[in-house]
Tab-separated table of C-alpha atoms and ligand atoms in Angstrom:
chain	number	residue	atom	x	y	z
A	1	UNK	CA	0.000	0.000	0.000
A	2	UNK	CA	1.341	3.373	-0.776
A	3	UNK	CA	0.628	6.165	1.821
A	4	UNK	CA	1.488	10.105	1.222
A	5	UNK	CA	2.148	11.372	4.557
A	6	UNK	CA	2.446	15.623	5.109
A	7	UNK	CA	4.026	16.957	7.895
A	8	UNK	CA	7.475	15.280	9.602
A	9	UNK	CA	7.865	16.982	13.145
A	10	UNK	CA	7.893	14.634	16.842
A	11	UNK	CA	4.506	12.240	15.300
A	12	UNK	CA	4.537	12.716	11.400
A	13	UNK	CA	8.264	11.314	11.247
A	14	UNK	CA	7.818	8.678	13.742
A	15	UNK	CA	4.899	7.567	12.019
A	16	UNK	CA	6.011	7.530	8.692
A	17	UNK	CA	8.810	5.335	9.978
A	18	UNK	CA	7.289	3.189	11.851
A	19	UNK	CA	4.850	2.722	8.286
A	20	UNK	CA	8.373	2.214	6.384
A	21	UNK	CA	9.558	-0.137	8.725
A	22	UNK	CA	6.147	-2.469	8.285
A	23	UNK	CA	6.361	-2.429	4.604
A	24	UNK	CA	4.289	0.620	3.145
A	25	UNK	CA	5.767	2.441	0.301
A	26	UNK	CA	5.631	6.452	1.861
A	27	UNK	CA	5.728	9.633	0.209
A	28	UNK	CA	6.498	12.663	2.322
A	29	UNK	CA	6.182	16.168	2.006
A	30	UNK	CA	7.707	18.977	4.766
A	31	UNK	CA	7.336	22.635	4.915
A	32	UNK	CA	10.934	22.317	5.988
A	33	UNK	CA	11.880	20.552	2.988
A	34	UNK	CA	15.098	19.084	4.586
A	35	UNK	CA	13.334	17.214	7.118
A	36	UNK	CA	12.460	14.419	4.274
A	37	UNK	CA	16.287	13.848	3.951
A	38	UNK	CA	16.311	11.241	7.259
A	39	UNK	CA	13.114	9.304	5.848
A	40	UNK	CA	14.621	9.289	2.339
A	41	UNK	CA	17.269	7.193	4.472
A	42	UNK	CA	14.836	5.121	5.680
A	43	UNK	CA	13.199	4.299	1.986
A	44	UNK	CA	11.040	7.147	1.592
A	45	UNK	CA	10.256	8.974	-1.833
A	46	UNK	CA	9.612	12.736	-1.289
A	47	UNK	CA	6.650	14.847	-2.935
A	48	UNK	CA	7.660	18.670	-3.746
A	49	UNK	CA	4.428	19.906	-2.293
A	50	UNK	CA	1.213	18.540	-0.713
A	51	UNK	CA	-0.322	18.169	-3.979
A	52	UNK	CA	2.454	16.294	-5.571
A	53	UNK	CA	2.316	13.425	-2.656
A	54	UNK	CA	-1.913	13.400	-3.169
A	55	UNK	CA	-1.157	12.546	-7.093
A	56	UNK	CA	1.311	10.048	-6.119
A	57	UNK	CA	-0.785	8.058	-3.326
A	58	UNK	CA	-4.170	7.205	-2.996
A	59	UNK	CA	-4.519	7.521	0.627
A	60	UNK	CA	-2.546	10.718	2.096
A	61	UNK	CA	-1.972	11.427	5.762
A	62	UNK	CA	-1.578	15.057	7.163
A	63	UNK	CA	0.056	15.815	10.564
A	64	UNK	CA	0.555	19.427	10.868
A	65	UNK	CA	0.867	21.604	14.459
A	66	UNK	CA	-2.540	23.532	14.662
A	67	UNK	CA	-5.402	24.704	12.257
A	68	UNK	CA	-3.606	27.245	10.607
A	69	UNK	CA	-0.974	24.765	9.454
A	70	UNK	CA	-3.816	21.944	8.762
A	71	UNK	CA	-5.715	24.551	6.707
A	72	UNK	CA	-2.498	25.778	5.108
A	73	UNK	CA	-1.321	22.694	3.711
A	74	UNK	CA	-5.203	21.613	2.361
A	75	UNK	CA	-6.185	25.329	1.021
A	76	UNK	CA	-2.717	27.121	-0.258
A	77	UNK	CA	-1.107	26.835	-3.633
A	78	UNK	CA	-0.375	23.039	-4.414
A	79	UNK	CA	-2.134	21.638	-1.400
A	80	UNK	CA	-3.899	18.889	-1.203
A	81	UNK	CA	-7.370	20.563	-2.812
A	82	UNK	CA	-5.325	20.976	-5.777
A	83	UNK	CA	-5.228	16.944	-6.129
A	84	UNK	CA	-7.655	15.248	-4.431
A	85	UNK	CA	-10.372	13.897	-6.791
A	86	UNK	CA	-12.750	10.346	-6.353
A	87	UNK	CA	-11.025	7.807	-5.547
A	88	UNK	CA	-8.617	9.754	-3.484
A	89	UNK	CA	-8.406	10.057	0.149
A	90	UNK	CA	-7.051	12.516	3.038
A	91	UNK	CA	-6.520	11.491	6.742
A	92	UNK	CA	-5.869	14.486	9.205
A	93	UNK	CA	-4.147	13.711	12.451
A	94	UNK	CA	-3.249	16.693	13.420
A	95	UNK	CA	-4.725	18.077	16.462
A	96	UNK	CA	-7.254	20.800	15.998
A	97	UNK	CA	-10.564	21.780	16.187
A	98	UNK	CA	-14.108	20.482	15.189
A	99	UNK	CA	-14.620	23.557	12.873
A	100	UNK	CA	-10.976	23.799	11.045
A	101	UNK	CA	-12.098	19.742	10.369
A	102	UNK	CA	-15.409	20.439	9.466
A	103	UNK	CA	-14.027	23.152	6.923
A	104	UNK	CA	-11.384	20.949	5.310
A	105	UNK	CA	-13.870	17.860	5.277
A	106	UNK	CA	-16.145	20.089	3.595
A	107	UNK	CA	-13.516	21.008	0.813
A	108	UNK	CA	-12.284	17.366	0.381
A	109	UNK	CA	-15.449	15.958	-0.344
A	110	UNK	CA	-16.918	18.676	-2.356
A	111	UNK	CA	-14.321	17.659	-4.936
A	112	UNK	CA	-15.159	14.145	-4.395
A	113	UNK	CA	-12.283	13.476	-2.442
A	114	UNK	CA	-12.698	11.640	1.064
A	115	UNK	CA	-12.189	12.672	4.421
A	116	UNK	CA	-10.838	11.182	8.108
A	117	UNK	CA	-9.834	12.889	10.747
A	118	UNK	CA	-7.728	11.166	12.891
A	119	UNK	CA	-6.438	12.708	16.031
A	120	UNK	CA	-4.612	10.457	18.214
A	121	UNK	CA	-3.677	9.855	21.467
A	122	UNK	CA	0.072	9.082	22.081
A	123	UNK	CA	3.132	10.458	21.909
A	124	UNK	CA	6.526	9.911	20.126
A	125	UNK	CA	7.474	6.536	21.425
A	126	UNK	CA	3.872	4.653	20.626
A	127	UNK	CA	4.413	6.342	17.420
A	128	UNK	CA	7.668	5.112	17.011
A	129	UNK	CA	6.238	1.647	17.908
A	130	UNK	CA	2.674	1.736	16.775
A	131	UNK	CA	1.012	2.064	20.325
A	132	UNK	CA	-0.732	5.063	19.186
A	133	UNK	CA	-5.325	5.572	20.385
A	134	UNK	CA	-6.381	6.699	17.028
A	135	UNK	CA	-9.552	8.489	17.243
A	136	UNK	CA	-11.267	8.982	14.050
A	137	UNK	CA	-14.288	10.119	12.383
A	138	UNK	CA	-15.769	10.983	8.788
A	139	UNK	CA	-15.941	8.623	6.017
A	140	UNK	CA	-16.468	5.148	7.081
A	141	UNK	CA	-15.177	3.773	3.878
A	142	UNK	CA	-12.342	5.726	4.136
A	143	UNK	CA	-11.545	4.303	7.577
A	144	UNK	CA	-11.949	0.677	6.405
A	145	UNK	CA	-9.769	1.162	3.624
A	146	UNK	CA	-7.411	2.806	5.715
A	147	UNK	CA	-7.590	-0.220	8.120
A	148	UNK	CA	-4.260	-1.856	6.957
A	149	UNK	CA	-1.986	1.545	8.196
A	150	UNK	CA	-4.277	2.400	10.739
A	151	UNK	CA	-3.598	-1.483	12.559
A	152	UNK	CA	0.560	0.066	11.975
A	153	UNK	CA	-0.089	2.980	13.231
A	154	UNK	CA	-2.036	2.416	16.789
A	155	UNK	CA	-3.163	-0.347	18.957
A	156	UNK	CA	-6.718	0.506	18.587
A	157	UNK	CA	-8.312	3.116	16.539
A	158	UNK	CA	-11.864	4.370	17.724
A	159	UNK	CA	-14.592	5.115	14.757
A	160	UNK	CA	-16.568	7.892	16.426
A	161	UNK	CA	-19.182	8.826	13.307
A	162	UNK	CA	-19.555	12.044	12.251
A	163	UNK	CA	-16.605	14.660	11.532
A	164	UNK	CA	-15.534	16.816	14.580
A	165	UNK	CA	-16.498	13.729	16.842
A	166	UNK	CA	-12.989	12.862	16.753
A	167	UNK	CA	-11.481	16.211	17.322
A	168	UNK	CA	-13.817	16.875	20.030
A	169	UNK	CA	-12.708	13.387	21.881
A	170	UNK	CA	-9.513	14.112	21.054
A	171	UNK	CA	-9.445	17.555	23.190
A	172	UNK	CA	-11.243	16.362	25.815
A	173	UNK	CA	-8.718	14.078	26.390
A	174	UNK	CA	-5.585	16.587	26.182
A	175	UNK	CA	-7.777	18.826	28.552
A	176	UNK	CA	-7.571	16.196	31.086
A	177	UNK	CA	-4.573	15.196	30.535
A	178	UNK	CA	-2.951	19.115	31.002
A	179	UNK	CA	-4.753	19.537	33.905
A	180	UNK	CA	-3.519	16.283	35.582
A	181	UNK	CA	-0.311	17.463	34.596
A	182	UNK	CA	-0.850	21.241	36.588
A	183	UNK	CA	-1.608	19.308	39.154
A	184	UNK	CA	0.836	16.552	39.555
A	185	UNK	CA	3.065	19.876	39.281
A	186	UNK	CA	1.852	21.707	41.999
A	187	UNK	CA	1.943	18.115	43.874
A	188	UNK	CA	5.409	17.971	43.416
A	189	UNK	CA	6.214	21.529	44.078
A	190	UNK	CA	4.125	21.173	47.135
A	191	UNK	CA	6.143	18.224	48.479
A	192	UNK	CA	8.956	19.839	48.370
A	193	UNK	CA	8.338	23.259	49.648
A	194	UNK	CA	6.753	21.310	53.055
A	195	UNK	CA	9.740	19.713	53.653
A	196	UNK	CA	8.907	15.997	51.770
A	197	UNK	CA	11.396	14.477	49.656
A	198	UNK	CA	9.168	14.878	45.664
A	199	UNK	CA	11.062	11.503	44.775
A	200	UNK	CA	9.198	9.463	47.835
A	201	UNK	CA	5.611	11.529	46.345
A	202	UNK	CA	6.604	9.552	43.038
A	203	UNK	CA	6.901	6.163	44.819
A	204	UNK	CA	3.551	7.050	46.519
A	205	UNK	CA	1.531	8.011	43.657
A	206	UNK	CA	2.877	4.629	41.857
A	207	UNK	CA	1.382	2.616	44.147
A	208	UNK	CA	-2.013	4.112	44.729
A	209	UNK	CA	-5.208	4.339	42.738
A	210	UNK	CA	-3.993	7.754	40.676
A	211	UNK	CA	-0.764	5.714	39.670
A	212	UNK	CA	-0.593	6.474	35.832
A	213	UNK	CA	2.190	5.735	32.550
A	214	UNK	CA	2.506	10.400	32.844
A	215	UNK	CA	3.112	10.404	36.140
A	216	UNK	CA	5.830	7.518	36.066
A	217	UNK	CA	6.873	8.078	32.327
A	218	UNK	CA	7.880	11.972	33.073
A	219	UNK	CA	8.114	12.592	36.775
A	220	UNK	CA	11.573	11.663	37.694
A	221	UNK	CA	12.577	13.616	34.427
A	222	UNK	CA	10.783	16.467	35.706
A	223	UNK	CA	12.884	16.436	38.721
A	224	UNK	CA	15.709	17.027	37.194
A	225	UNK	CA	14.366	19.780	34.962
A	226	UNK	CA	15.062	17.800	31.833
A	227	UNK	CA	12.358	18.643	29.324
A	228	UNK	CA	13.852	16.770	26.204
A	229	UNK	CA	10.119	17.286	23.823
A	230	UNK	CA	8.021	14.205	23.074
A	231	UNK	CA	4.769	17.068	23.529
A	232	UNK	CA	5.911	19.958	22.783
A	233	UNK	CA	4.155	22.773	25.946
A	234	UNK	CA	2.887	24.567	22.757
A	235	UNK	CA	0.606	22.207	21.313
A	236	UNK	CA	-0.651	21.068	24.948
A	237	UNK	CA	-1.646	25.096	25.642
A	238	UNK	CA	-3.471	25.138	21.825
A	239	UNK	CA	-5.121	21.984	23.137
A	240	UNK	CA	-6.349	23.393	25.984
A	241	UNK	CA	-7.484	26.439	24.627
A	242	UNK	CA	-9.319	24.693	21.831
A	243	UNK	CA	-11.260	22.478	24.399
A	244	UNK	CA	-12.065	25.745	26.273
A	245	UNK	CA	-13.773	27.558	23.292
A	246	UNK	CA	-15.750	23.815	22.956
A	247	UNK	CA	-16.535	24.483	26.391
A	248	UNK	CA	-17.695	28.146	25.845
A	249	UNK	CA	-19.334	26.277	22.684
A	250	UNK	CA	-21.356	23.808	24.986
A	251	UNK	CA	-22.015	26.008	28.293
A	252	UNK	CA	-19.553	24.010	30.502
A	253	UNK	CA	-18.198	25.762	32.795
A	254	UNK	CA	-13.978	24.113	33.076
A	255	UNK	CA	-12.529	26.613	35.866
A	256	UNK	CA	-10.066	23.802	36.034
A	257	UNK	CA	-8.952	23.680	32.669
A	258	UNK	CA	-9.117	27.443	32.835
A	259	UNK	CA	-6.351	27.596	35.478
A	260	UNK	CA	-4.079	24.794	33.760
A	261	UNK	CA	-4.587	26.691	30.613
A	262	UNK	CA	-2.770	29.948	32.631
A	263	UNK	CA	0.080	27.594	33.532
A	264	UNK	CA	0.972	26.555	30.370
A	265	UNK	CA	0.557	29.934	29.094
A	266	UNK	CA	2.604	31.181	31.343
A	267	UNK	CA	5.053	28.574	30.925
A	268	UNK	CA	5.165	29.828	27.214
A	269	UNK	CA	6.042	33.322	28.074
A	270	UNK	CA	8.826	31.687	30.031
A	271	UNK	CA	10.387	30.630	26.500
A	272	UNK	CA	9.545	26.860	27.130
A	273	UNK	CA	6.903	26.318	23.834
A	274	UNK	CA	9.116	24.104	22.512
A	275	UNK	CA	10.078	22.131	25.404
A	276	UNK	CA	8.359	18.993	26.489
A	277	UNK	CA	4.917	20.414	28.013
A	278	UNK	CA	5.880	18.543	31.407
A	279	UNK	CA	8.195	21.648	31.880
A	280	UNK	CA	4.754	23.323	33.197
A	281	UNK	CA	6.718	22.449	36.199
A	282	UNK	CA	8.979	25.441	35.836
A	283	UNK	CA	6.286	27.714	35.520
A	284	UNK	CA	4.171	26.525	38.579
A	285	UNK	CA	7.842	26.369	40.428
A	286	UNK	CA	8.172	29.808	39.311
A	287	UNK	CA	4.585	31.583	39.240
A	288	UNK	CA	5.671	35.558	39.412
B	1	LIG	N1	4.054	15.243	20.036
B	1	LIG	C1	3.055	14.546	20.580
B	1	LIG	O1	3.240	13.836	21.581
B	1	LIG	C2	1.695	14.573	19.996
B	1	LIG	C3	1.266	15.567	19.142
B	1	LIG	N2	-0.001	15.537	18.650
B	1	LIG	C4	-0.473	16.556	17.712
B	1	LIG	O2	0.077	16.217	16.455
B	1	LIG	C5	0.382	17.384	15.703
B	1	LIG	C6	1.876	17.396	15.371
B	1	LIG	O3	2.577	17.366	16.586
B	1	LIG	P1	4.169	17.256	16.631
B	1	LIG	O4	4.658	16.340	15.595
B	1	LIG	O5	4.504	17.015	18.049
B	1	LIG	O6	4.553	18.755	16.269
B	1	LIG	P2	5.910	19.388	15.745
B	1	LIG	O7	5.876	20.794	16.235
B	1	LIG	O8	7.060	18.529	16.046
B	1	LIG	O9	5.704	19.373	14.140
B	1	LIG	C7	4.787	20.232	13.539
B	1	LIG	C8	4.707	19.955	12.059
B	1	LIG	O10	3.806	20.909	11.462
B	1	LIG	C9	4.490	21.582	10.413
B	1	LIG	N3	3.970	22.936	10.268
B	1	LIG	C10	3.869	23.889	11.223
B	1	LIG	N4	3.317	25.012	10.721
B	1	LIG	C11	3.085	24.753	9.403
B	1	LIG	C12	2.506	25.505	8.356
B	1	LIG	N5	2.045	26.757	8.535
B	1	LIG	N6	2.406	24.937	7.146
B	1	LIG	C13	2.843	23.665	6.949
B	1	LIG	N7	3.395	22.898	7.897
B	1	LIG	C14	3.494	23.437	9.121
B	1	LIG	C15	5.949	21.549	10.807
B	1	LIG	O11	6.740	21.808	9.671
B	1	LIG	P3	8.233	22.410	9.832
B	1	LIG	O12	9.111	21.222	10.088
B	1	LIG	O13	8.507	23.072	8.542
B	1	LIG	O14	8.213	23.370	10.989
B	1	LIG	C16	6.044	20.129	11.329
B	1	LIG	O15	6.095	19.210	10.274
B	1	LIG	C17	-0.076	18.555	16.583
B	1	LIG	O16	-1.378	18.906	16.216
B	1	LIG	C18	-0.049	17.969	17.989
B	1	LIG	O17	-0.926	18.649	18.865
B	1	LIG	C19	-0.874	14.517	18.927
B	1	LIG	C20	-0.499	13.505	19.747
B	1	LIG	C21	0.797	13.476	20.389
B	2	LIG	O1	-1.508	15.173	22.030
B	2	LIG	C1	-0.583	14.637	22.623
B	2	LIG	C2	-0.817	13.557	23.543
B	2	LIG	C3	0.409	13.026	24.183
B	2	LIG	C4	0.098	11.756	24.913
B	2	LIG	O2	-1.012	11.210	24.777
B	2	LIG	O3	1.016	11.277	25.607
């Protein structure tokens, strides 16, 4: 099966690897063109521009940072619109929100193209080993035919019906998961500033009913204020503010996601974007 994939940062390049690696022939396309030099390596062929890798492939994968890039790379000069036609097929992974998938669906399919989005759940080592949630929604056809890189890809893959069911899932679950993160910061701040060794609080919390793969996975790295990015703190703020404006959206009222949402902000303004987003620890370490 060959598979255009768009979009090589942490996920797109582990992914496209980890497709290599099982046998699918994979087109890639970068903004940063030179990114496709490492999967050439790995047996890659490389499109010029989104539309070039859509001519090429059948089925065409997009993992870009937010909605402007998702929209970019769909809508500008030789995106995807420029190629996709019946028969043809686009999967979005990236992270983003109900309406930026709505509006790309809406494009795809009005030129008889086909549409998934595909958020997942994850992070660079379950893409690097296929371990990846995939949470999709859109064209059921789409998603069976997809079946064969999806099964690569993730250990389970959710169909969740209409478009924007997926995105929605998807930032409901990065909500929680940034506020579990504020707070297993202040948790560890807290142990230490009352005189508790943090590294005991991590033994604790292993063995009890909260004990989780974040916690373990990130909090002795935390402790040593290594932040090497597997999440970038970027994406997890967008992610947060995109499930607060579904929120707003829905009349839920998320004063917790609120207040995570002003860590990670502020953690941003500390110049740590691009860090891992565990190094919301500095910020709530640091809060003037
Ligand atoms: N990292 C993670 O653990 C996870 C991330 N996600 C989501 O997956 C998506 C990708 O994340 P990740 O790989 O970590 O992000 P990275 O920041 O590592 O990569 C972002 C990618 O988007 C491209 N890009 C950014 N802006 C534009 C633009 N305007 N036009 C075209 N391409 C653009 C970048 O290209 P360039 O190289 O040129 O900058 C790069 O390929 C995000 O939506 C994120 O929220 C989902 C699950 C887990
Ligand atoms: O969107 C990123 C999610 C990261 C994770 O699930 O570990």
């Amino acid at each position: 099966m060959e598979v255009g994939f768009l979009g090589l940062g942490i996920m797109g390049k582990a992914i496209s690897v980890n497709l290599l690696k099982n046998g699918f022939k994979v087109t890639v396309w970068n903004r940063t063109l030179s990114k496709c030099d490492e999967l050439v390596a790995h047996g890659a062929t490389v499109g010029e521009t989104p539309a070039e890798v859509v001519k090429k492939c059948k089925i065409t994968i997009g993992m870009l940072a937010d909605p402007p890039a998702a929209l970019s790379v769909v809508f500008d000069k030789s995106g995807v619109l420029e190629q996709i036609c019946p028969g043809k097929g686009y999967i979005d992974m990236s992270t983003v929100d109900p309406e930026t998938s709505t509006k790309i669906s809406q494009a795809i399919t009005s030129k008889g193209g086909h549409f998934l989005e595909a958020p997942v759940s994850g992070s660079k080592q379950p893409a690097e080993t296929g371990q990846l949630v995939i949470l999709s929604a859109g064209e059921k056809a789409l998603y069976d035919e997809a079946i064969p890189a999806l099964n690569v890809i993730g250990k389970k893959a959710f169909f969740l019906g209409q478009v924007g069911n997926g995105a929605k899932m998807k930032l409901i679950v990065n909500m929680i998961m940034g506020c579990m993160m504020n707070t297993f910061s202040e948790g560890l701040v807290l142990a230490e500033k009352s005189g508790l060794d943090p590294r005991t609080l991590l033994d604790a919390l292993e063995l009890g009913a909260i004990a989780n793969p974040m916690f373990k996975g990130k909090g002795p790295a935390m402790l040593q204020s290594t932040y090497t990015p597997a999440f970038p703190l970027k994406h997890q703020q967008k992610d947060l503010r995109l499930a607060l404006a579904l929120g707003d959206e829905n009349a839920v009222s998320m004063p917790i996601a609120a207040a995570a949402n002003e860590a990670f902000k502020k953690a941003r303004s500390l110049g740590l974007g691009d860090h891992d987003f565990s190094a919301v620890y500095e910020a709530v370490k640091n809060p003037k």
